[in-house]
Amino acid sequence: NVPEICKPHLQSIVDQLRESAYLARLSGDELILVDCEEPHTNFRVASEAGTRLPLHCTSQGKLFLANSSPAECRRILTHTELKAYTPHTLTTPEQFAPELTRIREQGYAVENGEYKIGLRSVSAPIHDVTGEVRYAIGCVGMFRQVQSDEFLHAIRLVCAAADTISRAIGYHG
């Protein structure tokens, strides 16, 4: 039960960062949040399990695009409305090539104000026993910038949690 295995990791991310953490999976051509944990602070990003999000402007969505086959990625990017949620949103399929390459190389995805101004998120893949990316774990918050120490710490925490969860469900890559 992946959500059950993830629960303590989500809570650990929240406890350490004081930002919201989530588990997401692909559902057709969009994301669905499977579980969300929020800090007990006055300012937080609130989401509910079951929330659907676009792929092209969220870290978890870009992570799934980067880990899909080239044909599937192309199909999604050419048959989905790439709506501009902010001035930072990528809105043409051609803009995605360098971003998706970077995600595959670094092993995580970042959203830098592409879905909501002022918010930044990081997501890392959860691999199943076959190596397929079935889920994404991540955090979202009002980080000052993606190069800040606090955001770099978030990247390390999220990637470590994804690796631990992947191994717990049988991944050996």
PDB file of C-alpha atoms in Angstrom:
ATOM      1  CA  ASN A   1       0.000   0.000   0.000  1.00  0.00           C
ATOM      2  CA  VAL A   2       2.059   2.924  -1.314  1.00  0.00           C
ATOM      3  CA  PRO A   3       0.000   5.712   0.336  1.00  0.00           C
ATOM      4  CA  GLU A   4       0.349   3.980   3.704  1.00  0.00           C
ATOM      5  CA  ILE A   5       4.114   3.561   3.234  1.00  0.00           C
ATOM      6  CA  CYS A   6       4.412   7.231   2.222  1.00  0.00           C
ATOM      7  CA  LYS A   7       2.438   8.709   5.127  1.00  0.00           C
ATOM      8  CA  PRO A   8       5.322   8.919   7.643  1.00  0.00           C
ATOM      9  CA  HIS A   9       7.629  10.325   4.953  1.00  0.00           C
ATOM     10  CA  LEU A  10       5.116  13.036   4.069  1.00  0.00           C
ATOM     11  CA  GLN A  11       4.773  13.942   7.734  1.00  0.00           C
ATOM     12  CA  SER A  12       8.555  14.012   8.164  1.00  0.00           C
ATOM     13  CA  ILE A  13       8.888  16.436   5.240  1.00  0.00           C
ATOM     14  CA  VAL A  14       6.201  18.677   6.752  1.00  0.00           C
ATOM     15  CA  ASP A  15       7.807  18.535  10.204  1.00  0.00           C
ATOM     16  CA  GLN A  16      11.248  19.451   8.883  1.00  0.00           C
ATOM     17  CA  LEU A  17      10.293  22.076   6.311  1.00  0.00           C
ATOM     18  CA  ARG A  18       7.038  23.533   7.689  1.00  0.00           C
ATOM     19  CA  GLU A  19       5.663  23.310   4.136  1.00  0.00           C
ATOM     20  CA  SER A  20       2.968  21.087   2.594  1.00  0.00           C
ATOM     21  CA  ALA A  21       3.885  17.637   1.271  1.00  0.00           C
ATOM     22  CA  TYR A  22       1.983  15.416  -1.140  1.00  0.00           C
ATOM     23  CA  LEU A  23       1.834  12.110  -2.935  1.00  0.00           C
ATOM     24  CA  ALA A  24       0.535  12.217  -6.514  1.00  0.00           C
ATOM     25  CA  ARG A  25      -0.103   9.778  -9.325  1.00  0.00           C
ATOM     26  CA  LEU A  26      -0.927  10.062 -12.985  1.00  0.00           C
ATOM     27  CA  SER A  27      -4.600   9.823 -13.888  1.00  0.00           C
ATOM     28  CA  GLY A  28      -5.085  10.037 -17.644  1.00  0.00           C
ATOM     29  CA  ASP A  29      -3.588  13.315 -18.816  1.00  0.00           C
ATOM     30  CA  GLU A  30      -3.635  14.988 -15.412  1.00  0.00           C
ATOM     31  CA  LEU A  31      -2.471  14.451 -11.868  1.00  0.00           C
ATOM     32  CA  ILE A  32      -4.427  13.371  -8.887  1.00  0.00           C
ATOM     33  CA  LEU A  33      -3.248  14.057  -5.363  1.00  0.00           C
ATOM     34  CA  VAL A  34      -3.439  10.805  -3.442  1.00  0.00           C
ATOM     35  CA  ASP A  35      -2.439  12.192  -0.055  1.00  0.00           C
ATOM     36  CA  CYS A  36      -1.525  15.601   1.371  1.00  0.00           C
ATOM     37  CA  GLU A  37      -0.017  16.634   4.678  1.00  0.00           C
ATOM     38  CA  GLU A  38       0.050  20.257   5.809  1.00  0.00           C
ATOM     39  CA  PRO A  39       1.969  22.086   8.519  1.00  0.00           C
ATOM     40  CA  HIS A  40       0.154  23.672  11.436  1.00  0.00           C
ATOM     41  CA  THR A  41       1.182  27.222  10.552  1.00  0.00           C
ATOM     42  CA  ASN A  42      -0.734  30.322   9.575  1.00  0.00           C
ATOM     43  CA  PHE A  43       0.634  30.343   6.026  1.00  0.00           C
ATOM     44  CA  ARG A  44       0.469  27.071   4.138  1.00  0.00           C
ATOM     45  CA  VAL A  45      -0.491  25.654   0.773  1.00  0.00           C
ATOM     46  CA  ALA A  46      -3.671  23.672   1.297  1.00  0.00           C
ATOM     47  CA  SER A  47      -4.686  20.841  -1.025  1.00  0.00           C
ATOM     48  CA  GLU A  48      -6.946  17.870  -0.588  1.00  0.00           C
ATOM     49  CA  ALA A  49      -6.590  14.266  -1.633  1.00  0.00           C
ATOM     50  CA  GLY A  50      -8.470  13.838  -4.889  1.00  0.00           C
ATOM     51  CA  THR A  51      -7.479  17.266  -6.237  1.00  0.00           C
ATOM     52  CA  ARG A  52      -6.671  17.154  -9.948  1.00  0.00           C
ATOM     53  CA  LEU A  53      -3.826  19.251 -11.329  1.00  0.00           C
ATOM     54  CA  PRO A  54      -2.383  19.927 -14.789  1.00  0.00           C
ATOM     55  CA  LEU A  55       0.792  18.155 -15.894  1.00  0.00           C
ATOM     56  CA  HIS A  56       2.580  20.944 -17.731  1.00  0.00           C
ATOM     57  CA  CYS A  57       3.016  23.450 -14.896  1.00  0.00           C
ATOM     58  CA  THR A  58       3.508  21.411 -11.731  1.00  0.00           C
ATOM     59  CA  SER A  59       6.684  19.703 -10.575  1.00  0.00           C
ATOM     60  CA  GLN A  60       4.936  16.369 -10.207  1.00  0.00           C
ATOM     61  CA  GLY A  61       3.370  16.672 -13.668  1.00  0.00           C
ATOM     62  CA  LYS A  62       6.656  17.563 -15.334  1.00  0.00           C
ATOM     63  CA  LEU A  63       8.231  14.607 -13.509  1.00  0.00           C
ATOM     64  CA  PHE A  64       5.689  12.239 -15.066  1.00  0.00           C
ATOM     65  CA  LEU A  65       6.189  13.809 -18.505  1.00  0.00           C
ATOM     66  CA  ALA A  66       9.967  13.373 -18.216  1.00  0.00           C
ATOM     67  CA  ASN A  67       9.553   9.722 -17.281  1.00  0.00           C
ATOM     68  CA  SER A  68       6.999   8.830 -19.949  1.00  0.00           C
ATOM     69  CA  SER A  69       7.898   7.490 -23.380  1.00  0.00           C
ATOM     70  CA  PRO A  70       8.789  10.133 -25.986  1.00  0.00           C
ATOM     71  CA  ALA A  71       5.627   9.247 -27.930  1.00  0.00           C
ATOM     72  CA  GLU A  72       3.369   9.539 -24.868  1.00  0.00           C
ATOM     73  CA  CYS A  73       4.998  12.810 -23.816  1.00  0.00           C
ATOM     74  CA  ARG A  74       4.554  14.255 -27.311  1.00  0.00           C
ATOM     75  CA  ARG A  75       0.909  13.104 -27.402  1.00  0.00           C
ATOM     76  CA  ILE A  76       0.146  14.761 -24.067  1.00  0.00           C
ATOM     77  CA  LEU A  77       1.915  18.011 -24.928  1.00  0.00           C
ATOM     78  CA  THR A  78       0.267  18.316 -28.342  1.00  0.00           C
ATOM     79  CA  HIS A  79      -3.248  17.223 -27.327  1.00  0.00           C
ATOM     80  CA  THR A  80      -3.573  19.008 -23.991  1.00  0.00           C
ATOM     81  CA  GLU A  81      -4.276  22.693 -23.553  1.00  0.00           C
ATOM     82  CA  LEU A  82      -1.049  24.169 -22.185  1.00  0.00           C
ATOM     83  CA  LYS A  83      -2.825  26.960 -20.353  1.00  0.00           C
ATOM     84  CA  ALA A  84      -0.712  29.830 -19.020  1.00  0.00           C
ATOM     85  CA  TYR A  85      -1.465  29.982 -15.300  1.00  0.00           C
ATOM     86  CA  THR A  86       1.297  32.550 -14.727  1.00  0.00           C
ATOM     87  CA  PRO A  87       3.800  34.390 -16.950  1.00  0.00           C
ATOM     88  CA  HIS A  88       6.287  31.588 -16.110  1.00  0.00           C
ATOM     89  CA  THR A  89       4.172  28.711 -17.447  1.00  0.00           C
ATOM     90  CA  LEU A  90       5.611  26.786 -20.398  1.00  0.00           C
ATOM     91  CA  THR A  91       2.912  26.891 -23.079  1.00  0.00           C
ATOM     92  CA  THR A  92       4.390  25.255 -26.208  1.00  0.00           C
ATOM     93  CA  PRO A  93       5.607  21.661 -26.611  1.00  0.00           C
ATOM     94  CA  GLU A  94       8.992  22.908 -27.864  1.00  0.00           C
ATOM     95  CA  GLN A  95       9.717  24.671 -24.557  1.00  0.00           C
ATOM     96  CA  PHE A  96       9.646  21.356 -22.695  1.00  0.00           C
ATOM     97  CA  ALA A  97      12.609  19.555 -24.291  1.00  0.00           C
ATOM     98  CA  PRO A  98      15.397  21.144 -22.189  1.00  0.00           C
ATOM     99  CA  GLU A  99      13.280  21.067 -19.024  1.00  0.00           C
ATOM    100  CA  LEU A 100      12.430  17.360 -19.369  1.00  0.00           C
ATOM    101  CA  THR A 101      16.061  16.487 -20.153  1.00  0.00           C
ATOM    102  CA  ARG A 102      17.165  18.341 -17.007  1.00  0.00           C
ATOM    103  CA  ILE A 103      14.569  16.470 -14.920  1.00  0.00           C
ATOM    104  CA  ARG A 104      15.733  13.077 -16.217  1.00  0.00           C
ATOM    105  CA  GLU A 105      19.373  13.979 -15.537  1.00  0.00           C
ATOM    106  CA  GLN A 106      18.925  15.368 -12.021  1.00  0.00           C
ATOM    107  CA  GLY A 107      16.258  12.892 -10.896  1.00  0.00           C
ATOM    108  CA  TYR A 108      13.716  15.431  -9.643  1.00  0.00           C
ATOM    109  CA  ALA A 109      11.474  18.211 -10.979  1.00  0.00           C
ATOM    110  CA  VAL A 110      11.043  21.804  -9.854  1.00  0.00           C
ATOM    111  CA  GLU A 111       8.133  24.163 -10.370  1.00  0.00           C
ATOM    112  CA  ASN A 112       9.136  27.798 -10.008  1.00  0.00           C
ATOM    113  CA  GLY A 113       5.976  29.900  -9.988  1.00  0.00           C
ATOM    114  CA  GLU A 114       4.572  28.207 -13.097  1.00  0.00           C
ATOM    115  CA  TYR A 115       1.234  27.213 -11.566  1.00  0.00           C
ATOM    116  CA  LYS A 116       0.826  29.852  -8.843  1.00  0.00           C
ATOM    117  CA  ILE A 117       2.899  33.000  -8.464  1.00  0.00           C
ATOM    118  CA  GLY A 118       5.021  32.869  -5.323  1.00  0.00           C
ATOM    119  CA  LEU A 119       4.912  29.097  -4.928  1.00  0.00           C
ATOM    120  CA  ARG A 120       7.716  26.674  -5.627  1.00  0.00           C
ATOM    121  CA  SER A 121       7.664  22.908  -5.461  1.00  0.00           C
ATOM    122  CA  VAL A 122       9.956  19.935  -5.889  1.00  0.00           C
ATOM    123  CA  SER A 123       8.925  16.367  -6.743  1.00  0.00           C
ATOM    124  CA  ALA A 124      10.860  13.126  -6.968  1.00  0.00           C
ATOM    125  CA  PRO A 125       9.821   9.826  -8.550  1.00  0.00           C
ATOM    126  CA  ILE A 126       8.694   6.719  -6.714  1.00  0.00           C
ATOM    127  CA  HIS A 127       9.674   3.704  -8.810  1.00  0.00           C
ATOM    128  CA  ASP A 128       7.923   0.347  -8.604  1.00  0.00           C
ATOM    129  CA  VAL A 129       9.651  -3.040  -8.771  1.00  0.00           C
ATOM    130  CA  THR A 130       9.842  -2.816 -12.594  1.00  0.00           C
ATOM    131  CA  GLY A 131      11.436   0.643 -12.480  1.00  0.00           C
ATOM    132  CA  GLU A 132       8.330   2.466 -13.711  1.00  0.00           C
ATOM    133  CA  VAL A 133       7.463   5.795 -12.082  1.00  0.00           C
ATOM    134  CA  ARG A 134       4.074   5.202 -10.493  1.00  0.00           C
ATOM    135  CA  TYR A 135       3.946   8.045  -7.962  1.00  0.00           C
ATOM    136  CA  ALA A 136       5.611  11.356  -7.196  1.00  0.00           C
ATOM    137  CA  ILE A 137       6.338  12.658  -3.711  1.00  0.00           C
ATOM    138  CA  GLY A 138       7.068  16.291  -3.110  1.00  0.00           C
ATOM    139  CA  CYS A 139       6.568  19.493  -1.225  1.00  0.00           C
ATOM    140  CA  VAL A 140       5.207  22.896  -2.141  1.00  0.00           C
ATOM    141  CA  GLY A 141       5.518  26.185  -0.372  1.00  0.00           C
ATOM    142  CA  MET A 142       6.447  29.818  -0.407  1.00  0.00           C
ATOM    143  CA  PHE A 143      10.182  29.256  -0.728  1.00  0.00           C
ATOM    144  CA  ARG A 144      12.045  32.502  -1.492  1.00  0.00           C
ATOM    145  CA  GLN A 145      13.871  31.082  -4.504  1.00  0.00           C
ATOM    146  CA  VAL A 146      14.873  27.720  -5.937  1.00  0.00           C
ATOM    147  CA  GLN A 147      18.560  28.360  -5.182  1.00  0.00           C
ATOM    148  CA  SER A 148      17.964  29.138  -1.491  1.00  0.00           C
ATOM    149  CA  ASP A 149      19.393  26.866   1.195  1.00  0.00           C
ATOM    150  CA  GLU A 150      15.877  26.033   2.376  1.00  0.00           C
ATOM    151  CA  PHE A 151      14.798  24.881  -1.098  1.00  0.00           C
ATOM    152  CA  LEU A 152      18.002  22.886  -1.622  1.00  0.00           C
ATOM    153  CA  HIS A 153      17.275  21.196   1.718  1.00  0.00           C
ATOM    154  CA  ALA A 154      13.749  20.427   0.478  1.00  0.00           C
ATOM    155  CA  ILE A 155      15.208  18.804  -2.661  1.00  0.00           C
ATOM    156  CA  ARG A 156      17.457  16.563  -0.549  1.00  0.00           C
ATOM    157  CA  LEU A 157      14.595  15.539   1.769  1.00  0.00           C
ATOM    158  CA  VAL A 158      12.155  14.800  -1.056  1.00  0.00           C
ATOM    159  CA  CYS A 159      14.706  12.805  -3.086  1.00  0.00           C
ATOM    160  CA  ALA A 160      15.749  10.777  -0.024  1.00  0.00           C
ATOM    161  CA  ALA A 161      12.101   9.996   0.794  1.00  0.00           C
ATOM    162  CA  ALA A 162      11.396   8.934  -2.810  1.00  0.00           C
ATOM    163  CA  ASP A 163      14.426   6.641  -2.794  1.00  0.00           C
ATOM    164  CA  THR A 164      13.460   5.061   0.548  1.00  0.00           C
ATOM    165  CA  ILE A 165       9.860   4.493  -0.561  1.00  0.00           C
ATOM    166  CA  SER A 166      10.924   3.079  -3.935  1.00  0.00           C
ATOM    167  CA  ARG A 167      13.180   0.542  -2.203  1.00  0.00           C
ATOM    168  CA  ALA A 168      10.424  -0.325   0.280  1.00  0.00           C
ATOM    169  CA  ILE A 169       8.130  -1.324  -2.605  1.00  0.00           C
ATOM    170  CA  GLY A 170      10.783  -3.423  -4.338  1.00  0.00           C
ATOM    171  CA  TYR A 171      12.768  -1.109  -6.615  1.00  0.00           C
ATOM    172  CA  HIS A 172      16.444  -2.043  -6.888  1.00  0.00           C
ATOM    173  CA  GLY A 173      17.729   0.426  -9.501  1.00  0.00           C
TER     174      GLY A 173
END
